[in-house]
Amino acid sequence: MINFVLFGPPGSGKGTQAALLEEQFNLKHISTGDIFRYNIKNETELGKLAKSYIDKGALVPDEVTIDMLKQAVADNAEVKGFIFDGFPRTDIQAEALDAFLSGLETQINACLSLEVSDELLTERLLERGKTSGRSDDTDLSVIRDRIAVYHNQTAPLKHYYQHQDKFVAVDGVGAISEITHRLAEHIRKHI
Ligand code: AMP
């Protein structure tokens, strides 16, 4: 298996790029945000719990998120590898992911980080909010909170992957296809 973490703040293009890379490399894209939204739409218990955090721009608790991620991986046992989008977002999640993958005799090959300025992120998220139907994309204070959560809780994970020599910063500004090309170059090194 080959597995990648697609890393970056909200609005950096992780979801868009992961979907394109999934197709190009035949890897399974797992987005924890998408799984939460699916559960919210279907009014499951998990959805109700997640909604209370997502609406505020806060992270859903680690234990709930980690269990959900493990289930999503287990449900796709036959794939060539995964692109994790929006996971891990905390040190605890990163450690849990490593332990879990090692139990499956695999590992993260690289953490590809999309680098975009806070100003551009806010602009992109407000623009996306006009059509995404995501309430967390329309409220400026929730957007600011999500970006702050990224800087405080998620960005430090860069060091986690740097220590493992797996961290790759990729310019997340430009045409969608250009950015896909930049990411694909790094993925190819592991194939
Ligand atoms: P996303 O679609 O990745 O922007 O995620 C939307 C929201 O889902 C986030 O703002 C969090 O509230 C929640 N979420 C998604 N992934 C995680 C995660 N790995 N850990 C905790 N909360 C998450």
Short mmCIF file of C-alpha atoms and ligand atoms in Angstrom, two decimals:
data_model
loop_
_atom_site.label_atom_id
_atom_site.label_comp_id
_atom_site.label_asym_id
_atom_site.label_seq_id
_atom_site.Cartn_x
_atom_site.Cartn_y
_atom_site.Cartn_z
CA MET A 1 0.00 0.00 0.00
CA ILE A 2 1.01 3.62 -0.47
CA ASN A 3 -0.65 6.20 1.74
CA PHE A 4 -0.56 9.98 1.79
CA VAL A 5 -1.78 12.64 4.16
CA LEU A 6 -3.05 15.66 2.26
CA PHE A 7 -2.42 18.39 4.77
CA GLY A 8 -3.33 22.07 4.94
CA PRO A 9 -5.72 24.64 6.39
CA PRO A 10 -9.44 24.83 5.58
CA GLY A 11 -9.84 26.21 2.06
CA SER A 12 -6.39 25.12 0.91
CA GLY A 13 -7.93 22.79 -1.71
CA LYS A 14 -7.43 19.41 -0.01
CA GLY A 15 -10.82 18.03 -1.02
CA THR A 16 -10.55 19.19 -4.64
CA GLN A 17 -7.02 17.87 -5.04
CA ALA A 18 -7.66 14.59 -3.22
CA ALA A 19 -10.55 13.79 -5.57
CA LEU A 20 -8.34 14.42 -8.63
CA LEU A 21 -5.42 12.41 -7.23
CA GLU A 22 -7.75 9.57 -6.25
CA GLU A 23 -8.67 9.19 -9.90
CA GLN A 24 -5.16 9.70 -11.28
CA PHE A 25 -3.44 7.20 -8.97
CA ASN A 26 -6.31 4.87 -8.10
CA LEU A 27 -6.01 5.57 -4.37
CA LYS A 28 -8.98 5.75 -2.01
CA HIS A 29 -9.79 9.29 -0.83
CA ILE A 30 -11.00 9.44 2.77
CA SER A 31 -12.24 12.81 4.04
CA THR A 32 -13.26 12.88 7.69
CA GLY A 33 -15.15 16.14 7.03
CA ASP A 34 -17.18 14.42 4.27
CA ILE A 35 -17.98 11.46 6.53
CA PHE A 36 -19.17 13.83 9.26
CA ARG A 37 -21.33 15.74 6.76
CA TYR A 38 -22.81 12.47 5.47
CA ASN A 39 -23.73 11.56 9.05
CA ILE A 40 -25.21 15.00 9.70
CA LYS A 41 -27.34 14.74 6.56
CA ASN A 42 -28.57 11.31 7.62
CA GLU A 43 -29.20 12.51 11.18
CA THR A 44 -27.21 9.71 12.82
CA GLU A 45 -26.04 9.92 16.45
CA LEU A 46 -22.50 10.56 15.19
CA GLY A 47 -23.86 13.33 12.96
CA LYS A 48 -25.65 15.02 15.85
CA LEU A 49 -22.53 14.95 17.96
CA ALA A 50 -20.27 16.17 15.14
CA LYS A 51 -22.62 19.00 14.20
CA SER A 52 -22.30 20.61 17.62
CA TYR A 53 -18.55 20.99 17.04
CA ILE A 54 -18.52 21.67 13.29
CA ASP A 55 -21.02 24.54 13.59
CA LYS A 56 -18.62 26.30 15.97
CA GLY A 57 -15.56 25.65 13.83
CA ALA A 58 -14.11 23.39 16.56
CA LEU A 59 -12.59 19.94 16.14
CA VAL A 60 -14.69 16.86 16.84
CA PRO A 61 -13.12 14.94 19.77
CA ASP A 62 -10.16 12.70 18.87
CA GLU A 63 -11.63 9.43 20.07
CA VAL A 64 -14.78 9.75 17.95
CA THR A 65 -12.82 10.87 14.88
CA ILE A 66 -10.15 8.18 15.20
CA ASP A 67 -12.74 5.39 15.55
CA MET A 68 -14.58 6.70 12.51
CA LEU A 69 -11.36 6.84 10.45
CA LYS A 70 -10.39 3.29 11.40
CA GLN A 71 -13.81 2.09 10.30
CA ALA A 72 -13.47 3.88 6.94
CA VAL A 73 -10.07 2.24 6.37
CA ALA A 74 -11.39 -1.19 7.39
CA ASP A 75 -14.32 -0.78 4.98
CA ASN A 76 -11.81 -0.38 2.10
CA ALA A 77 -9.33 -3.11 2.93
CA GLU A 78 -8.73 -4.08 -0.71
CA VAL A 79 -7.47 -0.73 -2.03
CA LYS A 80 -3.97 0.13 -3.29
CA GLY A 81 -3.62 2.92 -0.75
CA PHE A 82 -5.28 5.96 0.80
CA ILE A 83 -5.28 9.71 0.53
CA PHE A 84 -6.26 11.03 3.95
CA ASP A 85 -7.88 14.46 3.66
CA GLY A 86 -8.51 16.41 6.86
CA PHE A 87 -7.03 13.68 9.04
CA PRO A 88 -4.93 13.74 11.17
CA ARG A 89 -5.59 17.15 12.69
CA THR A 90 -3.97 16.62 16.12
CA ASP A 91 -0.85 14.88 17.44
CA ILE A 92 -3.04 12.23 19.05
CA GLN A 93 -4.69 11.49 15.71
CA ALA A 94 -1.32 11.29 13.93
CA GLU A 95 0.02 8.85 16.51
CA ALA A 96 -3.17 6.77 16.35
CA LEU A 97 -2.95 6.68 12.55
CA ASP A 98 0.67 5.50 12.61
CA ALA A 99 -0.11 2.78 15.16
CA PHE A 100 -3.17 1.67 13.23
CA LEU A 101 -1.39 1.54 9.85
CA SER A 102 1.55 -0.28 11.37
CA GLY A 103 -0.92 -2.93 12.60
CA LEU A 104 -1.94 -3.29 8.95
CA GLU A 105 1.75 -3.57 8.00
CA THR A 106 1.71 -0.31 6.11
CA GLN A 107 2.57 3.35 6.77
CA ILE A 108 2.23 6.96 5.64
CA ASN A 109 4.60 7.56 2.72
CA ALA A 110 4.42 11.35 2.76
CA CYS A 111 2.51 14.28 4.20
CA LEU A 112 1.84 16.73 1.37
CA SER A 113 1.01 20.15 2.72
CA LEU A 114 -0.85 22.75 0.65
CA GLU A 115 0.48 26.19 1.57
CA VAL A 116 -1.96 29.11 1.20
CA SER A 117 -2.06 32.48 3.02
CA ASP A 118 -4.79 33.14 5.61
CA GLU A 119 -6.16 36.05 3.53
CA LEU A 120 -6.63 33.86 0.47
CA LEU A 121 -8.16 31.04 2.59
CA THR A 122 -10.80 33.39 3.99
CA GLU A 123 -11.60 34.67 0.51
CA ARG A 124 -11.85 31.14 -0.93
CA LEU A 125 -14.04 29.86 1.94
CA LEU A 126 -16.49 32.78 1.68
CA GLU A 127 -16.68 32.21 -2.08
CA ARG A 128 -17.23 28.45 -1.56
CA GLY A 129 -19.93 29.23 1.03
CA LYS A 130 -22.09 30.80 -1.70
CA THR A 131 -22.61 27.37 -3.29
CA SER A 132 -21.32 24.63 -0.94
CA GLY A 133 -24.35 24.59 1.35
CA ARG A 134 -21.87 24.39 4.25
CA SER A 135 -22.91 26.62 7.14
CA ASP A 136 -19.31 26.63 8.40
CA ASP A 137 -18.30 28.36 5.13
CA THR A 138 -20.70 31.30 5.35
CA ASP A 139 -20.04 32.81 8.78
CA LEU A 140 -16.86 34.90 8.88
CA SER A 141 -16.30 34.36 12.59
CA VAL A 142 -16.59 30.55 12.18
CA ILE A 143 -14.13 30.72 9.27
CA ARG A 144 -11.69 32.71 11.42
CA ASP A 145 -12.12 30.18 14.25
CA ARG A 146 -11.40 27.27 11.87
CA ILE A 147 -8.23 28.94 10.63
CA ALA A 148 -7.17 29.66 14.24
CA VAL A 149 -7.84 26.01 15.19
CA TYR A 150 -5.66 24.99 12.27
CA HIS A 151 -2.76 27.17 13.44
CA ASN A 152 -3.08 26.14 17.10
CA GLN A 153 -3.88 22.44 16.89
CA THR A 154 -3.11 21.15 13.41
CA ALA A 155 -0.16 23.11 11.98
CA PRO A 156 2.20 21.80 14.74
CA LEU A 157 1.79 18.37 13.12
CA LYS A 158 4.21 19.58 10.46
CA HIS A 159 6.96 18.87 12.98
CA TYR A 160 5.60 15.37 13.56
CA TYR A 161 6.04 14.52 9.88
CA GLN A 162 9.28 16.51 9.56
CA HIS A 163 10.77 14.32 12.29
CA GLN A 164 9.87 11.31 10.17
CA ASP A 165 11.31 13.01 7.09
CA LYS A 166 7.93 12.78 5.39
CA PHE A 167 6.83 16.41 5.25
CA VAL A 168 6.57 18.11 1.85
CA ALA A 169 5.37 21.72 1.46
CA VAL A 170 3.57 22.36 -1.83
CA ASP A 171 2.50 25.77 -3.14
CA GLY A 172 -1.31 25.70 -2.97
CA VAL A 173 -1.82 28.84 -5.06
CA GLY A 174 -2.43 28.71 -8.80
CA ALA A 175 -4.63 26.87 -11.27
CA ILE A 176 -6.18 23.63 -9.93
CA SER A 177 -4.42 21.55 -12.59
CA GLU A 178 -1.04 23.14 -11.81
CA ILE A 179 -1.41 22.27 -8.14
CA THR A 180 -2.45 18.69 -8.99
CA HIS A 181 0.70 18.45 -11.10
CA ARG A 182 2.87 19.65 -8.18
CA LEU A 183 1.32 17.07 -5.83
CA ALA A 184 1.47 14.26 -8.40
CA GLU A 185 5.22 14.73 -8.82
CA HIS A 186 5.70 13.88 -5.15
CA ILE A 187 3.28 10.96 -5.22
CA ARG A 188 5.11 9.44 -8.20
CA LYS A 189 8.31 9.23 -6.16
CA HIS A 190 6.63 6.56 -4.03
CA ILE A 191 5.21 4.42 -6.82
P1 AMP B 1 -13.27 19.68 6.61
O1 AMP B 1 -14.29 19.25 5.63
O2 AMP B 1 -12.03 18.83 6.57
O3 AMP B 1 -12.95 21.15 6.52
O4 AMP B 1 -13.88 19.44 8.06
C1 AMP B 1 -15.05 20.13 8.48
C2 AMP B 1 -15.17 20.05 9.99
O5 AMP B 1 -15.26 18.66 10.39
C3 AMP B 1 -13.97 20.59 10.76
O6 AMP B 1 -14.04 21.99 10.95
C4 AMP B 1 -14.09 19.81 12.08
O7 AMP B 1 -15.11 20.37 12.88
C5 AMP B 1 -14.57 18.44 11.60
N1 AMP B 1 -13.42 17.54 11.33
C6 AMP B 1 -13.03 17.05 10.12
N2 AMP B 1 -11.95 16.27 10.25
C7 AMP B 1 -11.63 16.28 11.57
C8 AMP B 1 -10.58 15.69 12.33
N3 AMP B 1 -9.62 14.95 11.76
N4 AMP B 1 -10.57 15.91 13.67
C9 AMP B 1 -11.52 16.64 14.26
N5 AMP B 1 -12.52 17.25 13.60
C10 AMP B 1 -12.58 17.08 12.26
#
